[in-house]
Short mmCIF file of C-alpha atoms in Angstrom, two decimals:
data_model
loop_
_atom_site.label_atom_id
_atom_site.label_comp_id
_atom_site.label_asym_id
_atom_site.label_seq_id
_atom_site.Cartn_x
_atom_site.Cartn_y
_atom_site.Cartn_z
CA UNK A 1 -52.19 -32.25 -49.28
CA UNK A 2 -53.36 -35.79 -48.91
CA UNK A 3 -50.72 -38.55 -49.76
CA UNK A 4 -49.62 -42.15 -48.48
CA UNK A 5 -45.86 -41.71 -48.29
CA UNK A 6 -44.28 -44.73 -48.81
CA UNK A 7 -40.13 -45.70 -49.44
CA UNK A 8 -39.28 -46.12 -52.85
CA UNK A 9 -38.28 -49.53 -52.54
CA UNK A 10 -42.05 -50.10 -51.77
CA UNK A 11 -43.54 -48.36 -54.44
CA UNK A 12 -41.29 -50.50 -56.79
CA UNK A 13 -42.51 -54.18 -55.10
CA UNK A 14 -46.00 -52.20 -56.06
CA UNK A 15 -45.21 -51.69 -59.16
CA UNK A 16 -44.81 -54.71 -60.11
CA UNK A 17 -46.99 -56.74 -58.08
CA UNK A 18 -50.12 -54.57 -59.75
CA UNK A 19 -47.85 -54.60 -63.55
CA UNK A 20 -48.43 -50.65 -63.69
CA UNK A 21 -45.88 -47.59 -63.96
CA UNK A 22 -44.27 -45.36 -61.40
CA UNK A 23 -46.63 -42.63 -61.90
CA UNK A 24 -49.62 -44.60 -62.05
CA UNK A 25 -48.58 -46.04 -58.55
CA UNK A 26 -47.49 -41.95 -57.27
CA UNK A 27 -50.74 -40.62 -58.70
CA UNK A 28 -52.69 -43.34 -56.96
CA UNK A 29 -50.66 -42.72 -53.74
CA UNK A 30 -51.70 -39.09 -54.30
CA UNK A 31 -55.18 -39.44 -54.25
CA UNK A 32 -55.12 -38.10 -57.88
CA UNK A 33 -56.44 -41.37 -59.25
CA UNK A 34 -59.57 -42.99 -58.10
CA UNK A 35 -60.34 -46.02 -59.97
CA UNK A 36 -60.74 -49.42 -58.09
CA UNK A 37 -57.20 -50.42 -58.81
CA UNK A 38 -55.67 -46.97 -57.25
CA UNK A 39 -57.69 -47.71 -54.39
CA UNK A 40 -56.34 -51.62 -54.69
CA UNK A 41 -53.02 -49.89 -54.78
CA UNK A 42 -53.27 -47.87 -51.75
CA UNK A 43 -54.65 -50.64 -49.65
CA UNK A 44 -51.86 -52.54 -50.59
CA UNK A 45 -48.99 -49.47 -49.77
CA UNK A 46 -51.12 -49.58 -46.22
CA UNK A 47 -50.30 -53.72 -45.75
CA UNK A 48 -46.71 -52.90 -46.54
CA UNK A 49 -46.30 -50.05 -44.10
CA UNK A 50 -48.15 -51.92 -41.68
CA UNK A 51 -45.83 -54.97 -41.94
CA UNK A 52 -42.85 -52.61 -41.72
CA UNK A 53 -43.75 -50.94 -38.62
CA UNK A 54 -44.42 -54.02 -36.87
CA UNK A 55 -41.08 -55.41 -38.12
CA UNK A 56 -39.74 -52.85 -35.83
CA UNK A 57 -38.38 -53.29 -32.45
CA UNK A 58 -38.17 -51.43 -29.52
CA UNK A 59 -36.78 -53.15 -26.86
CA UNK A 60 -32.90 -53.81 -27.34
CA UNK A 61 -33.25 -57.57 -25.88
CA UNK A 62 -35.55 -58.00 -28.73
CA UNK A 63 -33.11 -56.93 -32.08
CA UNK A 64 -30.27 -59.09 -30.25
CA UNK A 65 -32.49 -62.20 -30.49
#
């Protein structure tokens, strides 16, 4: 099954960045939903999992700075 799986604290900052429900933003996420603003809505869950992975650190002399 094809699906962007993204925390639910992030589907919430979706929700109301795009002023839609829940389901519209987990049907979008889904691939169910294919209008222009489900695909605005999965770009957008792509930009915030790519600024959370890069928020993470590897190297332990990097999360003690």
């Amino acid at each position: 099954m094809k699906k962007i799986r993204v925390h639910p604290d992030l589907k919430k900052q979706i929700v109301k960045e795009f002023q839609v429900t829940m389901q519209s933003v987990d049907m979008s996420l889904k691939y169910v939903f294919n209008s222009e603003q489900a695909k605005a809505i999965r770009q957008r869950a792509k930009e915030l999992l790519q600024a959370e992975s890069e928020a993470v650190k590897t190297d332990v002399k990097q999360v003690n700075q």
